[in-house]
Amino acid sequence: ASPGFHTELRFAAEEALENPPATDGEPEWIGPLQLRFETPFPMVAGFHDQIHKFFPEPLQVGDELHQVDGEPCENLSRKEVLELLLTTDEGLSFSSTAGLPQTLRADAKAALARPAPGDNLEWIGPFLLRWGTVPALVDIQASAQRFFHAPLNVGDRLALLDGTTTRGLSRESILHLLSSFRGGMG
């Protein structure tokens, strides 16, 4: 990765250390990376698309951050990972996981632990959903498009999850479906 990339990560890590951690397992932007600090490894929840030029293999939502400059990230706290990023100059090592299904399951479980948002808008994985009779996509991170045969668009409805219709289901019921999501969405 380039010196500019590392400089941005170091600056963002320093800024993140000065702020309290996100609540209820919410992901945090650290420069061009959105990370969910969980164990055993921090997980990629999103990224700016231009990040691909810095890595030999494309990143995916759900990839795990395994090393910073050769130092393992396994079972490290948020603070410990950010402290490693403060001095990064060699590189980050990621390991691919199941990707989108794993991210949606993790976000749905975290969302179940918090109250419903007052504005009915909620990020679950790479999707900003508007809760209603059938949840609608309000925004989607471009990096998530690779998981679908046809592009998703703002306004698309989340009508099916693993073969179960979402019409008329509550937010909590849909989050329960997402917490065991296997990859079927329509």
JSON list of C-alpha atoms in Angstrom, two decimals:
[
{"chain": "A", "resi": 1, "resn": "ALA", "atom": "CA", "xyz": [0.00, 0.00, 0.00]},
{"chain": "A", "resi": 2, "resn": "SER", "atom": "CA", "xyz": [1.10, 3.54, -0.61]},
{"chain": "A", "resi": 3, "resn": "PRO", "atom": "CA", "xyz": [2.47, 5.99, 1.97]},
{"chain": "A", "resi": 4, "resn": "GLY", "atom": "CA", "xyz": [-0.69, 8.13, 1.57]},
{"chain": "A", "resi": 5, "resn": "PHE", "atom": "CA", "xyz": [-2.87, 5.17, 2.47]},
{"chain": "A", "resi": 6, "resn": "HIS", "atom": "CA", "xyz": [-0.85, 4.46, 5.61]},
{"chain": "A", "resi": 7, "resn": "THR", "atom": "CA", "xyz": [-0.85, 8.14, 6.59]},
{"chain": "A", "resi": 8, "resn": "GLU", "atom": "CA", "xyz": [-4.64, 8.25, 6.28]},
{"chain": "A", "resi": 9, "resn": "LEU", "atom": "CA", "xyz": [-4.99, 5.09, 8.40]},
{"chain": "A", "resi": 10, "resn": "ARG", "atom": "CA", "xyz": [-2.64, 6.43, 11.10]},
{"chain": "A", "resi": 11, "resn": "PHE", "atom": "CA", "xyz": [-4.50, 9.76, 11.27]},
{"chain": "A", "resi": 12, "resn": "ALA", "atom": "CA", "xyz": [-7.90, 8.03, 11.40]},
{"chain": "A", "resi": 13, "resn": "ALA", "atom": "CA", "xyz": [-6.70, 5.58, 14.09]},
{"chain": "A", "resi": 14, "resn": "GLU", "atom": "CA", "xyz": [-5.48, 8.49, 16.22]},
{"chain": "A", "resi": 15, "resn": "GLU", "atom": "CA", "xyz": [-8.84, 10.24, 15.81]},
{"chain": "A", "resi": 16, "resn": "ALA", "atom": "CA", "xyz": [-10.75, 7.04, 16.68]},
{"chain": "A", "resi": 17, "resn": "LEU", "atom": "CA", "xyz": [-8.69, 6.57, 19.86]},
{"chain": "A", "resi": 18, "resn": "GLU", "atom": "CA", "xyz": [-9.74, 10.04, 20.99]},
{"chain": "A", "resi": 19, "resn": "ASN", "atom": "CA", "xyz": [-13.42, 9.13, 20.61]},
{"chain": "A", "resi": 20, "resn": "PRO", "atom": "CA", "xyz": [-15.52, 6.58, 22.47]},
{"chain": "A", "resi": 21, "resn": "PRO", "atom": "CA", "xyz": [-16.17, 3.29, 20.69]},
{"chain": "A", "resi": 22, "resn": "ALA", "atom": "CA", "xyz": [-19.35, 2.82, 18.69]},
{"chain": "A", "resi": 23, "resn": "THR", "atom": "CA", "xyz": [-22.22, 1.40, 20.70]},
{"chain": "A", "resi": 24, "resn": "ASP", "atom": "CA", "xyz": [-23.90, -1.98, 20.38]},
{"chain": "A", "resi": 25, "resn": "GLY", "atom": "CA", "xyz": [-21.34, -3.44, 17.98]},
{"chain": "A", "resi": 26, "resn": "GLU", "atom": "CA", "xyz": [-21.82, -0.74, 15.34]},
{"chain": "A", "resi": 27, "resn": "PRO", "atom": "CA", "xyz": [-19.00, -0.52, 12.76]},
{"chain": "A", "resi": 28, "resn": "GLU", "atom": "CA", "xyz": [-16.61, 2.43, 12.77]},
{"chain": "A", "resi": 29, "resn": "TRP", "atom": "CA", "xyz": [-14.92, 4.23, 9.89]},
{"chain": "A", "resi": 30, "resn": "ILE", "atom": "CA", "xyz": [-11.13, 4.21, 10.25]},
{"chain": "A", "resi": 31, "resn": "GLY", "atom": "CA", "xyz": [-10.06, 6.21, 7.23]},
{"chain": "A", "resi": 32, "resn": "PRO", "atom": "CA", "xyz": [-11.14, 4.28, 4.12]},
{"chain": "A", "resi": 33, "resn": "LEU", "atom": "CA", "xyz": [-12.06, 1.16, 6.12]},
{"chain": "A", "resi": 34, "resn": "GLN", "atom": "CA", "xyz": [-15.22, 0.53, 8.09]},
{"chain": "A", "resi": 35, "resn": "LEU", "atom": "CA", "xyz": [-14.40, -2.01, 10.80]},
{"chain": "A", "resi": 36, "resn": "ARG", "atom": "CA", "xyz": [-16.52, -3.90, 13.29]},
{"chain": "A", "resi": 37, "resn": "PHE", "atom": "CA", "xyz": [-14.33, -4.56, 16.33]},
{"chain": "A", "resi": 38, "resn": "GLU", "atom": "CA", "xyz": [-15.23, -8.08, 17.38]},
{"chain": "A", "resi": 39, "resn": "THR", "atom": "CA", "xyz": [-13.39, -11.22, 18.31]},
{"chain": "A", "resi": 40, "resn": "PRO", "atom": "CA", "xyz": [-11.51, -13.12, 17.30]},
{"chain": "A", "resi": 41, "resn": "PHE", "atom": "CA", "xyz": [-10.71, -10.63, 14.48]},
{"chain": "A", "resi": 42, "resn": "PRO", "atom": "CA", "xyz": [-11.90, -7.15, 13.46]},
{"chain": "A", "resi": 43, "resn": "MET", "atom": "CA", "xyz": [-14.26, -7.53, 10.49]},
{"chain": "A", "resi": 44, "resn": "VAL", "atom": "CA", "xyz": [-14.57, -5.33, 7.39]},
{"chain": "A", "resi": 45, "resn": "ALA", "atom": "CA", "xyz": [-18.07, -3.82, 7.34]},
{"chain": "A", "resi": 46, "resn": "GLY", "atom": "CA", "xyz": [-17.42, -1.48, 4.40]},
{"chain": "A", "resi": 47, "resn": "PHE", "atom": "CA", "xyz": [-14.75, 0.46, 2.56]},
{"chain": "A", "resi": 48, "resn": "HIS", "atom": "CA", "xyz": [-14.23, 3.19, 0.01]},
{"chain": "A", "resi": 49, "resn": "ASP", "atom": "CA", "xyz": [-14.03, 1.60, -3.44]},
{"chain": "A", "resi": 50, "resn": "GLN", "atom": "CA", "xyz": [-10.64, 3.15, -4.26]},
{"chain": "A", "resi": 51, "resn": "ILE", "atom": "CA", "xyz": [-9.07, 0.99, -1.53]},
{"chain": "A", "resi": 52, "resn": "HIS", "atom": "CA", "xyz": [-8.75, -1.91, -3.99]},
{"chain": "A", "resi": 53, "resn": "LYS", "atom": "CA", "xyz": [-5.69, -0.35, -5.62]},
{"chain": "A", "resi": 54, "resn": "PHE", "atom": "CA", "xyz": [-3.77, -0.85, -2.36]},
{"chain": "A", "resi": 55, "resn": "PHE", "atom": "CA", "xyz": [-4.32, -4.61, -2.03]},
{"chain": "A", "resi": 56, "resn": "PRO", "atom": "CA", "xyz": [-3.41, -7.52, -4.32]},
{"chain": "A", "resi": 57, "resn": "GLU", "atom": "CA", "xyz": [-6.78, -9.22, -3.66]},
{"chain": "A", "resi": 58, "resn": "PRO", "atom": "CA", "xyz": [-10.04, -7.24, -3.57]},
{"chain": "A", "resi": 59, "resn": "LEU", "atom": "CA", "xyz": [-11.49, -6.69, -0.11]},
{"chain": "A", "resi": 60, "resn": "GLN", "atom": "CA", "xyz": [-14.99, -7.89, 0.63]},
{"chain": "A", "resi": 61, "resn": "VAL", "atom": "CA", "xyz": [-17.48, -7.02, 3.31]},
{"chain": "A", "resi": 62, "resn": "GLY", "atom": "CA", "xyz": [-16.99, -9.71, 5.95]},
{"chain": "A", "resi": 63, "resn": "ASP", "atom": "CA", "xyz": [-13.21, -10.11, 5.46]},
{"chain": "A", "resi": 64, "resn": "GLU", "atom": "CA", "xyz": [-11.24, -10.22, 8.70]},
{"chain": "A", "resi": 65, "resn": "LEU", "atom": "CA", "xyz": [-8.22, -8.07, 9.60]},
{"chain": "A", "resi": 66, "resn": "HIS", "atom": "CA", "xyz": [-5.62, -10.66, 10.64]},
{"chain": "A", "resi": 67, "resn": "GLN", "atom": "CA", "xyz": [-2.41, -8.62, 10.84]},
{"chain": "A", "resi": 68, "resn": "VAL", "atom": "CA", "xyz": [-1.10, -5.06, 10.92]},
{"chain": "A", "resi": 69, "resn": "ASP", "atom": "CA", "xyz": [2.56, -4.86, 9.86]},
{"chain": "A", "resi": 70, "resn": "GLY", "atom": "CA", "xyz": [2.95, -8.56, 10.70]},
{"chain": "A", "resi": 71, "resn": "GLU", "atom": "CA", "xyz": [1.45, -8.20, 14.19]},
{"chain": "A", "resi": 72, "resn": "PRO", "atom": "CA", "xyz": [-1.55, -10.51, 14.73]},
{"chain": "A", "resi": 73, "resn": "CYS", "atom": "CA", "xyz": [-4.92, -8.93, 15.52]},
{"chain": "A", "resi": 74, "resn": "GLU", "atom": "CA", "xyz": [-6.49, -12.06, 16.97]},
{"chain": "A", "resi": 75, "resn": "ASN", "atom": "CA", "xyz": [-8.45, -11.37, 20.18]},
{"chain": "A", "resi": 76, "resn": "LEU", "atom": "CA", "xyz": [-7.18, -7.78, 20.41]},
{"chain": "A", "resi": 77, "resn": "SER", "atom": "CA", "xyz": [-9.40, -5.04, 21.79]},
{"chain": "A", "resi": 78, "resn": "ARG", "atom": "CA", "xyz": [-10.50, -2.07, 19.71]},
{"chain": "A", "resi": 79, "resn": "LYS", "atom": "CA", "xyz": [-7.88, 0.06, 21.45]},
{"chain": "A", "resi": 80, "resn": "GLU", "atom": "CA", "xyz": [-5.09, -2.46, 20.75]},
{"chain": "A", "resi": 81, "resn": "VAL", "atom": "CA", "xyz": [-5.99, -2.70, 17.05]},
{"chain": "A", "resi": 82, "resn": "LEU", "atom": "CA", "xyz": [-6.13, 1.10, 16.74]},
{"chain": "A", "resi": 83, "resn": "GLU", "atom": "CA", "xyz": [-2.74, 1.37, 18.45]},
{"chain": "A", "resi": 84, "resn": "LEU", "atom": "CA", "xyz": [-1.29, -1.00, 15.83]},
{"chain": "A", "resi": 85, "resn": "LEU", "atom": "CA", "xyz": [-2.84, 1.13, 13.08]},
{"chain": "A", "resi": 86, "resn": "LEU", "atom": "CA", "xyz": [-1.24, 4.25, 14.62]},
{"chain": "A", "resi": 87, "resn": "THR", "atom": "CA", "xyz": [2.17, 3.05, 13.49]},
{"chain": "A", "resi": 88, "resn": "THR", "atom": "CA", "xyz": [1.35, 1.08, 10.35]},
{"chain": "A", "resi": 89, "resn": "ASP", "atom": "CA", "xyz": [3.75, 1.50, 7.46]},
{"chain": "A", "resi": 90, "resn": "GLU", "atom": "CA", "xyz": [4.14, -1.98, 5.99]},
{"chain": "A", "resi": 91, "resn": "GLY", "atom": "CA", "xyz": [0.67, -3.31, 5.44]},
{"chain": "A", "resi": 92, "resn": "LEU", "atom": "CA", "xyz": [-2.54, -4.95, 6.49]},
{"chain": "A", "resi": 93, "resn": "SER", "atom": "CA", "xyz": [-3.34, -8.62, 6.01]},
{"chain": "A", "resi": 94, "resn": "PHE", "atom": "CA", "xyz": [-6.94, -9.72, 5.51]},
{"chain": "A", "resi": 95, "resn": "SER", "atom": "CA", "xyz": [-8.51, -13.14, 5.40]},
{"chain": "A", "resi": 96, "resn": "SER", "atom": "CA", "xyz": [-11.66, -13.75, 3.43]},
{"chain": "A", "resi": 97, "resn": "THR", "atom": "CA", "xyz": [-14.67, -15.09, 5.29]},
{"chain": "A", "resi": 98, "resn": "ALA", "atom": "CA", "xyz": [-18.14, -16.01, 4.13]},
{"chain": "A", "resi": 99, "resn": "GLY", "atom": "CA", "xyz": [-18.70, -12.33, 3.24]},
{"chain": "A", "resi": 100, "resn": "LEU", "atom": "CA", "xyz": [-22.14, -10.81, 3.04]},
{"chain": "A", "resi": 101, "resn": "PRO", "atom": "CA", "xyz": [-24.15, -13.49, 4.90]},
{"chain": "A", "resi": 102, "resn": "GLN", "atom": "CA", "xyz": [-21.80, -13.34, 7.89]},
{"chain": "A", "resi": 103, "resn": "THR", "atom": "CA", "xyz": [-21.92, -9.54, 7.97]},
{"chain": "A", "resi": 104, "resn": "LEU", "atom": "CA", "xyz": [-25.71, -9.46, 7.79]},
{"chain": "A", "resi": 105, "resn": "ARG", "atom": "CA", "xyz": [-25.99, -12.06, 10.57]},
{"chain": "A", "resi": 106, "resn": "ALA", "atom": "CA", "xyz": [-23.63, -10.08, 12.83]},
{"chain": "A", "resi": 107, "resn": "ASP", "atom": "CA", "xyz": [-25.38, -6.74, 12.18]},
{"chain": "A", "resi": 108, "resn": "ALA", "atom": "CA", "xyz": [-28.84, -8.25, 12.69]},
{"chain": "A", "resi": 109, "resn": "LYS", "atom": "CA", "xyz": [-27.80, -9.72, 16.05]},
{"chain": "A", "resi": 110, "resn": "ALA", "atom": "CA", "xyz": [-26.39, -6.34, 17.11]},
{"chain": "A", "resi": 111, "resn": "ALA", "atom": "CA", "xyz": [-29.58, -4.57, 15.95]},
{"chain": "A", "resi": 112, "resn": "LEU", "atom": "CA", "xyz": [-31.75, -6.93, 18.00]},
{"chain": "A", "resi": 113, "resn": "ALA", "atom": "CA", "xyz": [-29.94, -5.69, 21.12]},
{"chain": "A", "resi": 114, "resn": "ARG", "atom": "CA", "xyz": [-30.88, -2.04, 20.57]},
{"chain": "A", "resi": 115, "resn": "PRO", "atom": "CA", "xyz": [-34.18, -0.20, 20.28]},
{"chain": "A", "resi": 116, "resn": "ALA", "atom": "CA", "xyz": [-35.71, 0.44, 16.88]},
{"chain": "A", "resi": 117, "resn": "PRO", "atom": "CA", "xyz": [-34.53, 3.72, 15.37]},
{"chain": "A", "resi": 118, "resn": "GLY", "atom": "CA", "xyz": [-37.03, 6.56, 15.67]},
{"chain": "A", "resi": 119, "resn": "ASP", "atom": "CA", "xyz": [-36.68, 7.46, 11.98]},
{"chain": "A", "resi": 120, "resn": "ASN", "atom": "CA", "xyz": [-37.16, 3.82, 10.83]},
{"chain": "A", "resi": 121, "resn": "LEU", "atom": "CA", "xyz": [-33.76, 3.97, 9.06]},
{"chain": "A", "resi": 122, "resn": "GLU", "atom": "CA", "xyz": [-31.10, 1.44, 10.03]},
{"chain": "A", "resi": 123, "resn": "TRP", "atom": "CA", "xyz": [-27.82, 0.16, 8.59]},
{"chain": "A", "resi": 124, "resn": "ILE", "atom": "CA", "xyz": [-27.72, -3.63, 8.48]},
{"chain": "A", "resi": 125, "resn": "GLY", "atom": "CA", "xyz": [-24.48, -4.70, 6.83]},
{"chain": "A", "resi": 126, "resn": "PRO", "atom": "CA", "xyz": [-24.01, -2.71, 3.64]},
{"chain": "A", "resi": 127, "resn": "PHE", "atom": "CA", "xyz": [-27.73, -1.80, 3.42]},
{"chain": "A", "resi": 128, "resn": "LEU", "atom": "CA", "xyz": [-29.52, 1.23, 4.81]},
{"chain": "A", "resi": 129, "resn": "LEU", "atom": "CA", "xyz": [-33.06, -0.06, 5.31]},
{"chain": "A", "resi": 130, "resn": "ARG", "atom": "CA", "xyz": [-36.28, 1.84, 5.84]},
{"chain": "A", "resi": 131, "resn": "TRP", "atom": "CA", "xyz": [-38.46, -0.37, 8.01]},
{"chain": "A", "resi": 132, "resn": "GLY", "atom": "CA", "xyz": [-42.06, -0.69, 6.84]},
{"chain": "A", "resi": 133, "resn": "THR", "atom": "CA", "xyz": [-44.57, -3.24, 5.56]},
{"chain": "A", "resi": 134, "resn": "VAL", "atom": "CA", "xyz": [-41.75, -4.47, 3.29]},
{"chain": "A", "resi": 135, "resn": "PRO", "atom": "CA", "xyz": [-38.29, -3.04, 4.10]},
{"chain": "A", "resi": 136, "resn": "ALA", "atom": "CA", "xyz": [-36.89, -0.74, 1.39]},
{"chain": "A", "resi": 137, "resn": "LEU", "atom": "CA", "xyz": [-33.28, -0.05, 0.43]},
{"chain": "A", "resi": 138, "resn": "VAL", "atom": "CA", "xyz": [-32.47, 3.60, 1.04]},
{"chain": "A", "resi": 139, "resn": "ASP", "atom": "CA", "xyz": [-28.74, 3.18, 0.35]},
{"chain": "A", "resi": 140, "resn": "ILE", "atom": "CA", "xyz": [-26.32, 0.37, -0.46]},
{"chain": "A", "resi": 141, "resn": "GLN", "atom": "CA", "xyz": [-22.54, 0.37, -0.26]},
{"chain": "A", "resi": 142, "resn": "ALA", "atom": "CA", "xyz": [-21.14, -0.17, -3.76]},
{"chain": "A", "resi": 143, "resn": "SER", "atom": "CA", "xyz": [-18.85, -2.92, -2.47]},
{"chain": "A", "resi": 144, "resn": "ALA", "atom": "CA", "xyz": [-21.89, -5.14, -1.75]},
{"chain": "A", "resi": 145, "resn": "GLN", "atom": "CA", "xyz": [-23.09, -5.17, -5.36]},
{"chain": "A", "resi": 146, "resn": "ARG", "atom": "CA", "xyz": [-20.68, -8.02, -6.22]},
{"chain": "A", "resi": 147, "resn": "PHE", "atom": "CA", "xyz": [-22.83, -10.44, -4.21]},
{"chain": "A", "resi": 148, "resn": "PHE", "atom": "CA", "xyz": [-25.83, -10.04, -6.54]},
{"chain": "A", "resi": 149, "resn": "HIS", "atom": "CA", "xyz": [-26.50, -11.15, -10.13]},
{"chain": "A", "resi": 150, "resn": "ALA", "atom": "CA", "xyz": [-28.40, -7.94, -10.90]},
{"chain": "A", "resi": 151, "resn": "PRO", "atom": "CA", "xyz": [-27.57, -4.57, -9.36]},
{"chain": "A", "resi": 152, "resn": "LEU", "atom": "CA", "xyz": [-29.55, -3.45, -6.33]},
{"chain": "A", "resi": 153, "resn": "ASN", "atom": "CA", "xyz": [-31.04, 0.01, -6.45]},
{"chain": "A", "resi": 154, "resn": "VAL", "atom": "CA", "xyz": [-32.32, 2.56, -3.99]},
{"chain": "A", "resi": 155, "resn": "GLY", "atom": "CA", "xyz": [-36.02, 1.85, -3.56]},
{"chain": "A", "resi": 156, "resn": "ASP", "atom": "CA", "xyz": [-35.71, -1.93, -4.06]},
{"chain": "A", "resi": 157, "resn": "ARG", "atom": "CA", "xyz": [-37.71, -3.93, -1.51]},
{"chain": "A", "resi": 158, "resn": "LEU", "atom": "CA", "xyz": [-36.41, -6.72, 0.69]},
{"chain": "A", "resi": 159, "resn": "ALA", "atom": "CA", "xyz": [-39.32, -9.06, 0.02]},
{"chain": "A", "resi": 160, "resn": "LEU", "atom": "CA", "xyz": [-37.74, -12.51, 0.65]},
{"chain": "A", "resi": 161, "resn": "LEU", "atom": "CA", "xyz": [-35.08, -13.82, 3.01]},
{"chain": "A", "resi": 162, "resn": "ASP", "atom": "CA", "xyz": [-34.01, -17.42, 2.50]},
{"chain": "A", "resi": 163, "resn": "GLY", "atom": "CA", "xyz": [-37.43, -18.18, 0.98]},
{"chain": "A", "resi": 164, "resn": "THR", "atom": "CA", "xyz": [-39.50, -16.45, 3.71]},
{"chain": "A", "resi": 165, "resn": "THR", "atom": "CA", "xyz": [-41.60, -13.44, 2.76]},
{"chain": "A", "resi": 166, "resn": "THR", "atom": "CA", "xyz": [-40.99, -10.32, 4.83]},
{"chain": "A", "resi": 167, "resn": "ARG", "atom": "CA", "xyz": [-44.35, -8.66, 4.00]},
{"chain": "A", "resi": 168, "resn": "GLY", "atom": "CA", "xyz": [-46.02, -7.62, 7.23]},
{"chain": "A", "resi": 169, "resn": "LEU", "atom": "CA", "xyz": [-43.25, -8.94, 9.49]},
{"chain": "A", "resi": 170, "resn": "SER", "atom": "CA", "xyz": [-42.00, -6.74, 12.31]},
{"chain": "A", "resi": 171, "resn": "ARG", "atom": "CA", "xyz": [-38.48, -5.32, 12.40]},
{"chain": "A", "resi": 172, "resn": "GLU", "atom": "CA", "xyz": [-37.65, -7.81, 15.14]},
{"chain": "A", "resi": 173, "resn": "SER", "atom": "CA", "xyz": [-38.94, -10.78, 13.10]},
{"chain": "A", "resi": 174, "resn": "ILE", "atom": "CA", "xyz": [-36.93, -9.70, 10.05]},
{"chain": "A", "resi": 175, "resn": "LEU", "atom": "CA", "xyz": [-33.81, -9.22, 12.18]},
{"chain": "A", "resi": 176, "resn": "HIS", "atom": "CA", "xyz": [-34.30, -12.75, 13.53]},
{"chain": "A", "resi": 177, "resn": "LEU", "atom": "CA", "xyz": [-34.42, -14.02, 9.93]},
{"chain": "A", "resi": 178, "resn": "LEU", "atom": "CA", "xyz": [-31.28, -12.04, 9.10]},
{"chain": "A", "resi": 179, "resn": "SER", "atom": "CA", "xyz": [-29.49, -13.35, 12.21]},
{"chain": "A", "resi": 180, "resn": "SER", "atom": "CA", "xyz": [-29.55, -16.83, 10.62]},
{"chain": "A", "resi": 181, "resn": "PHE", "atom": "CA", "xyz": [-29.27, -15.59, 7.00]},
{"chain": "A", "resi": 182, "resn": "ARG", "atom": "CA", "xyz": [-27.89, -18.18, 4.55]},
{"chain": "A", "resi": 183, "resn": "GLY", "atom": "CA", "xyz": [-27.66, -16.02, 1.45]},
{"chain": "A", "resi": 184, "resn": "GLY", "atom": "CA", "xyz": [-31.10, -16.06, -0.20]},
{"chain": "A", "resi": 185, "resn": "MET", "atom": "CA", "xyz": [-32.46, -12.56, -0.77]},
{"chain": "A", "resi": 186, "resn": "GLY", "atom": "CA", "xyz": [-35.09, -11.23, -3.14]}
]
